[in-house]
Amino acid sequence: MFILIQNHQDNRVIYRLHGAVKSLNLKTSAQPVLVKPDDNYKDLADEINELAASQNKQIQYSSMANNELLKIINTLPVGVMVINQNSDVIFANPQMGDILDRKISREAHPYTIDIVNYKMLTMIDNVFNSHQSVRSEITAATDGTKTIDTQVVYSRINSSFHVIVIAYDISDVINITQMQVDFLRNASHELKTPVTAISGFAKTLLDGAKDDPEVLTEFLEIINQQSDQLTSLINDILTISHIQKDEIQTSDSVRLKDFVDQELMTQSTQIKQHNLEIQNLIDETFEVTMAFDSLQRIVRNLISNAVKYNRDGGQIIINAYSQGNFWYFSVKDTGIGISQRDLSRIFERFYRSDESRNKQQIPGTGLGLSIVNELVESLSGKITVKSQRGVGSTFTVRLPKEN
């Protein structure tokens, strides 16, 4: 009887030891095997328990490391997708869903459900077939303006492999690069025009035209005009560079009506040439607090724009008011107006509509509205425009009261 009881107890211990060893083999958390101090399997149980405790610590550490890795991957600015050798998506971070414009399921599923771009699909298929990583820039099928830097990586671990898709939306980088190219090209063109004119007329005068007083006066006036144009362009470019440097300026309290009247005086010649009617409706007591130079550039460029693009005998209405935590400044003209096609681009550097270039040959550097826009944005403000062809335009600047 004693032998039967002892065998039964031994079988229970052996069964628990077998379960612990099985957990160790499967690399899962194992429960300690408790036996009596005088048990025949005490030494074996202690060894297995020590191994189990060590493995449990490794499992816990590995789990913590995986969680930290997932947190890092989920906060990366790039999209990450992991595809197993069965072509199923087993992981994708939120950024990948944003880049693909899709909600990606957490359950394993074929990658063709999420990825519909032909070029990206082709890249993944090639990696599965060649076992070689590839990289390329892809234009998203859902939005032609989205450019994605895509890398498909082949990763083998022992006898299995995974394909990792890493995607980064570089649309902003591409746009900035293109803006820089456009800026240099347009700046070179705008600088070349007055320089060519000055050089050409100067050479003509040196070749003998200076002996004719009338021609001499005419050519010198043209050279002077082109010099002013060149100076204006250089000053505008310098202004933009100062805005980009985010220079700190001292704020001043300014009585806006008087300030606008002074700016109107500086442009009185052009205003008289076009026989324009000016209405400054700003209240005499209305004051704003901001950097003098920034205010001057904003007001000067908006008034200059309204003068240049107005019709002869037209009207300019200037107003300002306070609302909530902001104050507003508006300039309304009765000029040629802006087409809907041009409205989305008028704040781009050097951009000038075909109407201003071809029909009226309106002078200017094409930087005025860009300067206003960038200045307003640097001051946490916003500029809007309402316009109708043949009727006129209204530009409104909204700025915080404290700058």
Coordinates of C-alpha atoms in Angstrom, one line a residue:
M1 CA 0.0 0.0 0.0
F2 CA 2.8 2.3 0.9
I3 CA 4.5 1.6 -2.4
L4 CA 1.3 2.5 -4.3
I5 CA 1.0 5.8 -2.5
Q6 CA 4.6 6.6 -3.1
N7 CA 4.3 5.8 -6.8
H8 CA 1.2 8.0 -7.0
Q9 CA 3.1 10.9 -5.4
D10 CA 6.1 10.4 -7.7
N11 CA 3.8 10.4 -10.7
R12 CA 2.3 13.7 -9.7
V13 CA 5.8 15.2 -9.2
I14 CA 6.9 13.8 -12.6
Y15 CA 3.8 15.2 -14.3
R16 CA 4.5 18.7 -12.9
L17 CA 8.2 18.4 -13.8
H18 CA 7.1 17.4 -17.3
G19 CA 4.8 20.4 -17.6
A20 CA 7.6 22.7 -16.4
V21 CA 10.1 21.3 -18.9
K22 CA 7.5 21.6 -21.7
S23 CA 7.0 25.3 -20.9
L24 CA 10.8 25.7 -21.0
N25 CA 10.9 24.1 -24.4
L26 CA 8.1 26.2 -25.7
K27 CA 9.8 29.3 -24.1
T28 CA 6.7 30.2 -22.2
S29 CA 6.3 31.3 -18.6
A30 CA 6.7 28.2 -16.3
Q31 CA 5.3 27.8 -12.8
P32 CA 7.7 26.6 -10.1
V33 CA 7.4 22.9 -9.1
L34 CA 7.0 22.6 -5.3
V35 CA 8.2 19.3 -3.7
K36 CA 9.0 18.2 -0.2
P37 CA 12.6 18.5 1.1
D38 CA 13.0 14.7 1.3
D39 CA 11.4 14.0 -2.2
N40 CA 13.4 11.9 -4.5
Y41 CA 13.1 14.5 -7.3
K42 CA 14.1 17.5 -5.1
D43 CA 17.4 18.2 -6.8
L44 CA 15.9 17.8 -10.3
A45 CA 12.9 20.1 -9.3
D46 CA 15.3 22.8 -8.0
E47 CA 17.3 22.7 -11.3
I48 CA 14.2 23.0 -13.4
N49 CA 12.8 25.8 -11.1
E50 CA 16.1 27.7 -11.5
L51 CA 16.0 27.4 -15.2
A52 CA 12.3 28.4 -15.2
A53 CA 13.0 31.5 -13.1
S54 CA 15.8 32.5 -15.4
Q55 CA 13.6 32.0 -18.5
N56 CA 10.7 33.9 -16.9
K57 CA 13.0 36.9 -16.4
Q58 CA 14.2 36.7 -20.0
I59 CA 10.6 36.5 -21.2
Q60 CA 9.6 39.5 -19.0
Y61 CA 12.6 41.5 -20.3
S62 CA 11.9 40.6 -23.9
S63 CA 8.3 41.6 -23.4
M64 CA 9.3 45.0 -22.0
A65 CA 11.8 45.5 -24.8
N66 CA 9.2 44.7 -27.4
N67 CA 6.8 47.1 -25.9
E68 CA 9.4 49.9 -25.9
L69 CA 10.3 49.0 -29.5
L70 CA 6.6 49.2 -30.5
K71 CA 6.3 52.6 -28.8
I72 CA 9.3 53.9 -30.7
I73 CA 8.0 52.5 -34.0
N74 CA 4.5 54.0 -33.4
T75 CA 6.0 57.4 -32.8
L76 CA 8.3 57.4 -35.8
P77 CA 7.5 59.9 -38.6
V78 CA 7.7 57.0 -41.1
G79 CA 5.3 54.2 -41.9
V80 CA 6.4 50.7 -41.1
M81 CA 4.7 47.5 -42.2
V82 CA 5.9 43.9 -41.5
I83 CA 4.8 41.1 -43.9
N84 CA 5.5 37.5 -43.1
Q85 CA 6.6 34.8 -45.7
N86 CA 2.9 33.9 -46.2
S87 CA 2.3 37.4 -47.6
D88 CA 0.3 38.4 -44.6
V89 CA 0.6 41.8 -42.8
I90 CA 1.4 41.0 -39.1
F91 CA 2.2 44.6 -38.0
A92 CA 1.7 48.2 -39.3
N93 CA 2.1 51.4 -37.3
P94 CA -0.4 54.2 -37.5
Q95 CA 1.8 56.3 -39.8
M96 CA 1.6 53.6 -42.5
G97 CA -2.2 53.8 -42.4
D98 CA -2.0 57.6 -42.8
I99 CA 0.4 57.3 -45.7
L100 CA -1.7 54.7 -47.4
D101 CA -4.9 56.6 -46.6
R102 CA -6.3 53.3 -45.1
K103 CA -7.3 51.8 -41.8
I104 CA -5.1 48.8 -41.4
S105 CA -6.5 45.8 -39.5
R106 CA -4.5 44.4 -36.6
E107 CA -5.4 40.9 -37.6
A108 CA -3.1 39.1 -40.0
H109 CA -4.3 39.6 -43.6
P110 CA -2.9 39.7 -47.2
Y111 CA -0.9 42.9 -47.9
T112 CA -2.8 43.4 -51.1
I113 CA -5.8 44.5 -49.1
D114 CA -3.9 47.6 -47.8
I115 CA -1.5 48.4 -50.7
V116 CA -3.1 49.3 -54.0
N117 CA -0.3 51.4 -55.6
Y118 CA 1.0 49.4 -58.6
K119 CA 4.6 50.5 -58.2
M120 CA 4.7 49.6 -54.5
L121 CA 3.0 46.3 -55.1
T122 CA 5.6 45.6 -57.8
M123 CA 8.5 46.4 -55.4
I124 CA 7.1 44.0 -52.7
D125 CA 6.6 41.2 -55.3
N126 CA 10.2 41.7 -56.5
V127 CA 11.6 41.4 -53.0
F128 CA 9.6 38.2 -52.4
N129 CA 11.0 36.7 -55.6
S130 CA 14.6 38.0 -55.5
H131 CA 15.2 38.2 -51.7
Q132 CA 16.9 41.6 -52.4
S133 CA 16.0 44.9 -50.7
V134 CA 14.9 47.8 -53.0
R135 CA 14.2 51.5 -52.6
S136 CA 12.3 54.0 -54.8
E137 CA 10.2 57.2 -54.8
I138 CA 6.6 56.6 -55.5
T139 CA 3.8 59.0 -56.4
A140 CA 0.7 58.0 -54.4
A141 CA -2.2 56.8 -56.6
T142 CA -4.8 58.5 -54.2
D143 CA -3.2 61.9 -54.5
G144 CA -0.9 62.9 -57.3
T145 CA 0.8 65.5 -55.1
K146 CA 2.0 62.9 -52.5
T147 CA 5.5 61.6 -53.0
I148 CA 6.6 58.6 -50.8
D149 CA 10.1 57.5 -50.3
T150 CA 9.6 53.7 -50.1
Q151 CA 12.1 51.0 -49.0
V152 CA 11.2 47.3 -49.1
V153 CA 13.6 45.3 -46.9
Y154 CA 14.2 41.6 -47.0
S155 CA 14.9 40.2 -43.5
R156 CA 15.8 36.5 -42.9
I157 CA 15.9 35.0 -39.4
N158 CA 16.9 31.3 -39.3
S159 CA 14.6 29.4 -41.6
S160 CA 11.9 32.1 -41.9
F161 CA 11.9 35.6 -43.5
H162 CA 9.9 38.8 -43.3
V163 CA 9.5 41.7 -45.7
I164 CA 9.5 45.1 -44.1
V165 CA 8.0 48.1 -45.9
I166 CA 9.3 51.5 -44.8
A167 CA 7.5 54.5 -46.2
Y168 CA 8.1 58.2 -45.7
D169 CA 6.0 61.1 -47.1
I170 CA 8.6 63.5 -48.6
S171 CA 6.0 65.7 -50.4
D172 CA 7.0 68.7 -48.3
V173 CA 10.7 68.2 -49.0
I174 CA 10.0 67.9 -52.7
N175 CA 7.8 71.0 -52.6
I176 CA 10.5 73.0 -50.7
T177 CA 13.2 71.9 -53.1
Q178 CA 11.0 72.9 -56.1
M179 CA 10.3 76.3 -54.5
Q180 CA 14.0 76.9 -54.1
V181 CA 14.6 76.0 -57.7
D182 CA 11.7 78.3 -58.8
F183 CA 13.0 81.1 -56.5
L184 CA 16.5 81.0 -58.0
R185 CA 15.2 80.8 -61.6
N186 CA 12.7 83.7 -61.1
A187 CA 15.2 85.8 -59.1
S188 CA 17.8 85.3 -61.9
H189 CA 15.2 86.4 -64.5
E190 CA 14.0 89.4 -62.6
L191 CA 17.6 90.5 -61.9
K192 CA 18.7 90.0 -65.4
T193 CA 15.9 92.2 -66.9
P194 CA 17.0 95.6 -65.3
V195 CA 20.7 94.7 -65.6
T196 CA 20.4 94.0 -69.3
A197 CA 18.5 97.3 -69.8
I198 CA 21.0 99.3 -67.9
S199 CA 23.9 97.7 -69.7
G200 CA 22.3 98.1 -73.1
F201 CA 21.4 101.8 -72.8
A202 CA 24.8 102.6 -71.2
K203 CA 26.6 101.0 -74.1
T204 CA 24.4 102.9 -76.6
L205 CA 25.2 106.2 -74.9
L206 CA 29.0 105.4 -74.9
D207 CA 28.8 104.5 -78.6
G208 CA 27.7 108.1 -79.4
A209 CA 24.1 108.5 -78.4
K210 CA 25.1 110.8 -75.5
D211 CA 25.8 113.5 -78.0
D212 CA 22.1 114.0 -78.6
P213 CA 20.7 115.8 -75.6
E214 CA 17.2 114.4 -76.0
V215 CA 18.4 110.9 -76.4
L216 CA 20.8 111.3 -73.5
T217 CA 18.0 112.5 -71.2
E218 CA 15.6 109.7 -72.3
F219 CA 18.2 107.0 -71.8
L220 CA 19.3 108.3 -68.5
E221 CA 15.7 108.3 -67.3
I222 CA 15.3 104.7 -68.4
I223 CA 18.6 103.7 -66.7
N224 CA 17.4 105.4 -63.5
Q225 CA 14.0 103.7 -63.7
Q226 CA 15.7 100.3 -64.1
S227 CA 18.1 101.0 -61.3
D228 CA 15.1 101.7 -59.0
Q229 CA 13.5 98.4 -60.2
L230 CA 16.8 96.6 -59.4
T231 CA 17.0 98.2 -56.0
S232 CA 13.4 97.4 -55.2
L233 CA 14.0 93.7 -56.1
I234 CA 17.1 93.5 -54.0
N235 CA 15.4 95.1 -51.0
D236 CA 12.4 92.7 -51.4
I237 CA 14.8 89.7 -51.4
L238 CA 16.6 91.0 -48.3
T239 CA 13.2 91.5 -46.6
I240 CA 12.3 87.8 -47.2
S241 CA 15.7 86.7 -45.9
H242 CA 15.1 88.7 -42.7
I243 CA 11.7 87.1 -42.3
Q244 CA 13.1 83.6 -42.6
K245 CA 15.8 84.4 -39.9
D246 CA 12.9 85.1 -37.5
E247 CA 14.6 88.2 -36.2
I248 CA 13.2 89.7 -33.0
Q249 CA 11.9 93.2 -33.4
T250 CA 10.7 95.8 -30.8
S251 CA 7.0 96.4 -30.8
D252 CA 5.7 100.0 -30.9
S253 CA 2.3 101.5 -30.2
V254 CA 1.1 103.0 -33.5
R255 CA -1.9 105.2 -34.3
L256 CA -2.9 103.3 -37.5
K257 CA -4.9 106.1 -39.4
D258 CA -1.9 108.5 -39.2
F259 CA 0.5 105.7 -40.2
V260 CA -1.6 104.8 -43.3
D261 CA -1.9 108.5 -44.3
Q262 CA 1.9 108.7 -44.3
E263 CA 2.2 105.6 -46.5
L264 CA -0.4 107.1 -48.9
M265 CA 1.8 110.2 -49.1
T266 CA 4.8 108.2 -50.2
Q267 CA 2.7 106.7 -53.1
S268 CA 0.9 109.9 -53.9
T269 CA 2.6 110.3 -57.4
Q270 CA 1.3 106.9 -58.5
I271 CA -2.1 107.6 -57.0
K272 CA -2.4 110.9 -58.9
Q273 CA -1.2 109.2 -62.2
H274 CA -4.2 106.8 -62.0
N275 CA -6.6 109.5 -60.6
L276 CA -7.6 107.2 -57.7
E277 CA -10.0 108.1 -55.0
I278 CA -8.7 107.1 -51.5
Q279 CA -10.9 106.5 -48.5
N280 CA -9.1 105.9 -45.2
L281 CA -11.9 104.8 -42.9
I282 CA -9.8 103.9 -39.9
D283 CA -10.9 105.5 -36.7
E284 CA -8.5 108.3 -35.6
T285 CA -8.1 106.7 -32.1
F286 CA -7.4 103.1 -33.3
E287 CA -4.0 102.0 -32.2
V288 CA -2.1 98.8 -32.7
T289 CA 1.1 97.4 -31.1
M290 CA 3.6 95.7 -33.3
A291 CA 7.1 96.1 -34.9
F292 CA 7.2 99.3 -36.9
D293 CA 9.1 97.7 -39.8
S294 CA 6.8 94.8 -40.1
L295 CA 3.7 97.0 -40.1
Q296 CA 5.3 99.3 -42.7
R297 CA 6.0 96.4 -45.1
I298 CA 2.5 95.0 -44.7
V299 CA 0.7 98.3 -45.2
R300 CA 3.0 99.6 -48.0
N301 CA 2.8 96.4 -50.1
L302 CA -1.0 96.1 -49.8
I303 CA -1.5 99.8 -50.7
S304 CA 1.0 99.5 -53.6
N305 CA -0.7 96.4 -54.9
A306 CA -4.1 98.2 -54.8
V307 CA -2.6 101.2 -56.7
K308 CA -0.8 99.2 -59.4
Y309 CA -3.7 96.9 -60.2
N310 CA -6.4 99.5 -60.1
R311 CA -8.2 101.1 -63.1
D312 CA -7.8 104.7 -63.9
G313 CA -10.3 106.7 -61.8
G314 CA -10.8 103.8 -59.5
Q315 CA -11.2 103.7 -55.7
I316 CA -9.2 102.3 -52.7
I317 CA -10.9 101.8 -49.4
I318 CA -8.8 101.2 -46.3
N319 CA -10.2 100.1 -43.0
A320 CA -9.2 98.5 -39.7
Y321 CA -11.1 97.2 -36.6
S322 CA -10.8 95.1 -33.5
Q323 CA -12.6 91.9 -32.7
G324 CA -11.9 89.6 -29.8
N325 CA -8.1 88.9 -29.5
F326 CA -7.4 90.1 -33.0
W327 CA -7.3 93.2 -35.1
Y328 CA -8.0 93.4 -38.8
F329 CA -6.7 95.6 -41.6
S330 CA -8.3 95.6 -45.0
V331 CA -7.5 97.2 -48.4
K332 CA -10.2 97.1 -51.0
D333 CA -9.7 98.2 -54.7
T334 CA -11.8 98.5 -57.8
G335 CA -9.1 97.1 -60.1
I336 CA -8.7 94.3 -62.6
G337 CA -9.4 91.6 -60.1
I338 CA -7.9 88.1 -59.8
S339 CA -9.0 84.9 -61.6
Q340 CA -9.9 81.8 -59.6
R341 CA -7.0 80.1 -61.2
D342 CA -4.5 82.7 -59.9
L343 CA -6.1 83.1 -56.4
S344 CA -4.4 80.0 -55.0
R345 CA -0.9 81.2 -56.2
I346 CA -0.8 84.9 -55.6
F347 CA 1.2 84.6 -52.4
E348 CA 3.9 82.6 -54.1
R349 CA 7.2 84.3 -54.6
F350 CA 7.6 86.0 -58.0
Y351 CA 4.2 84.8 -59.1
R352 CA 2.4 87.3 -61.3
S353 CA -0.8 86.5 -63.2
D354 CA -0.8 86.5 -67.0
E355 CA -3.2 89.5 -66.8
S356 CA -0.5 91.7 -65.1
R357 CA 2.4 90.4 -67.3
N358 CA 0.8 90.6 -70.7
K359 CA -2.0 93.1 -70.9
Q360 CA -1.1 95.9 -68.6
Q361 CA 2.6 95.4 -68.2
I362 CA 2.3 96.3 -64.5
P363 CA 5.7 97.0 -62.9
G364 CA 6.9 95.1 -59.8
T365 CA 9.1 92.3 -58.5
G366 CA 6.3 89.8 -57.9
L367 CA 7.4 89.6 -54.2
G368 CA 5.1 92.1 -52.6
L369 CA 2.2 89.8 -51.6
S370 CA 4.7 87.0 -50.7
I371 CA 6.4 89.4 -48.3
V372 CA 3.0 90.3 -46.7
N373 CA 2.0 86.7 -46.4
E374 CA 5.3 85.5 -44.8
L375 CA 5.3 88.5 -42.5
V376 CA 1.8 87.9 -41.4
E377 CA 2.4 84.2 -40.8
S378 CA 5.6 85.0 -38.8
L379 CA 3.4 87.1 -36.5
S380 CA 0.9 84.2 -36.0
G381 CA -1.6 86.0 -38.3
K382 CA -3.5 85.2 -41.5
I383 CA -4.2 87.0 -44.8
T384 CA -7.2 86.3 -46.9
V385 CA -8.4 87.7 -50.3
K386 CA -11.7 88.0 -52.0
S387 CA -11.7 89.0 -55.7
Q388 CA -13.8 89.1 -58.8
R389 CA -12.5 89.7 -62.3
G390 CA -13.3 93.2 -63.5
V391 CA -14.7 94.3 -60.1
G392 CA -11.7 94.4 -57.7
S393 CA -10.1 92.7 -54.8
T394 CA -10.2 93.0 -51.0
F395 CA -7.2 91.8 -48.9
T396 CA -7.7 91.4 -45.2
V397 CA -5.0 90.8 -42.6
R398 CA -5.8 89.3 -39.2
L399 CA -3.2 89.8 -36.5
P400 CA -3.2 89.1 -32.7
K401 CA -3.5 92.2 -30.6
E402 CA -0.2 91.5 -28.8
N403 CA 2.9 91.0 -31.0

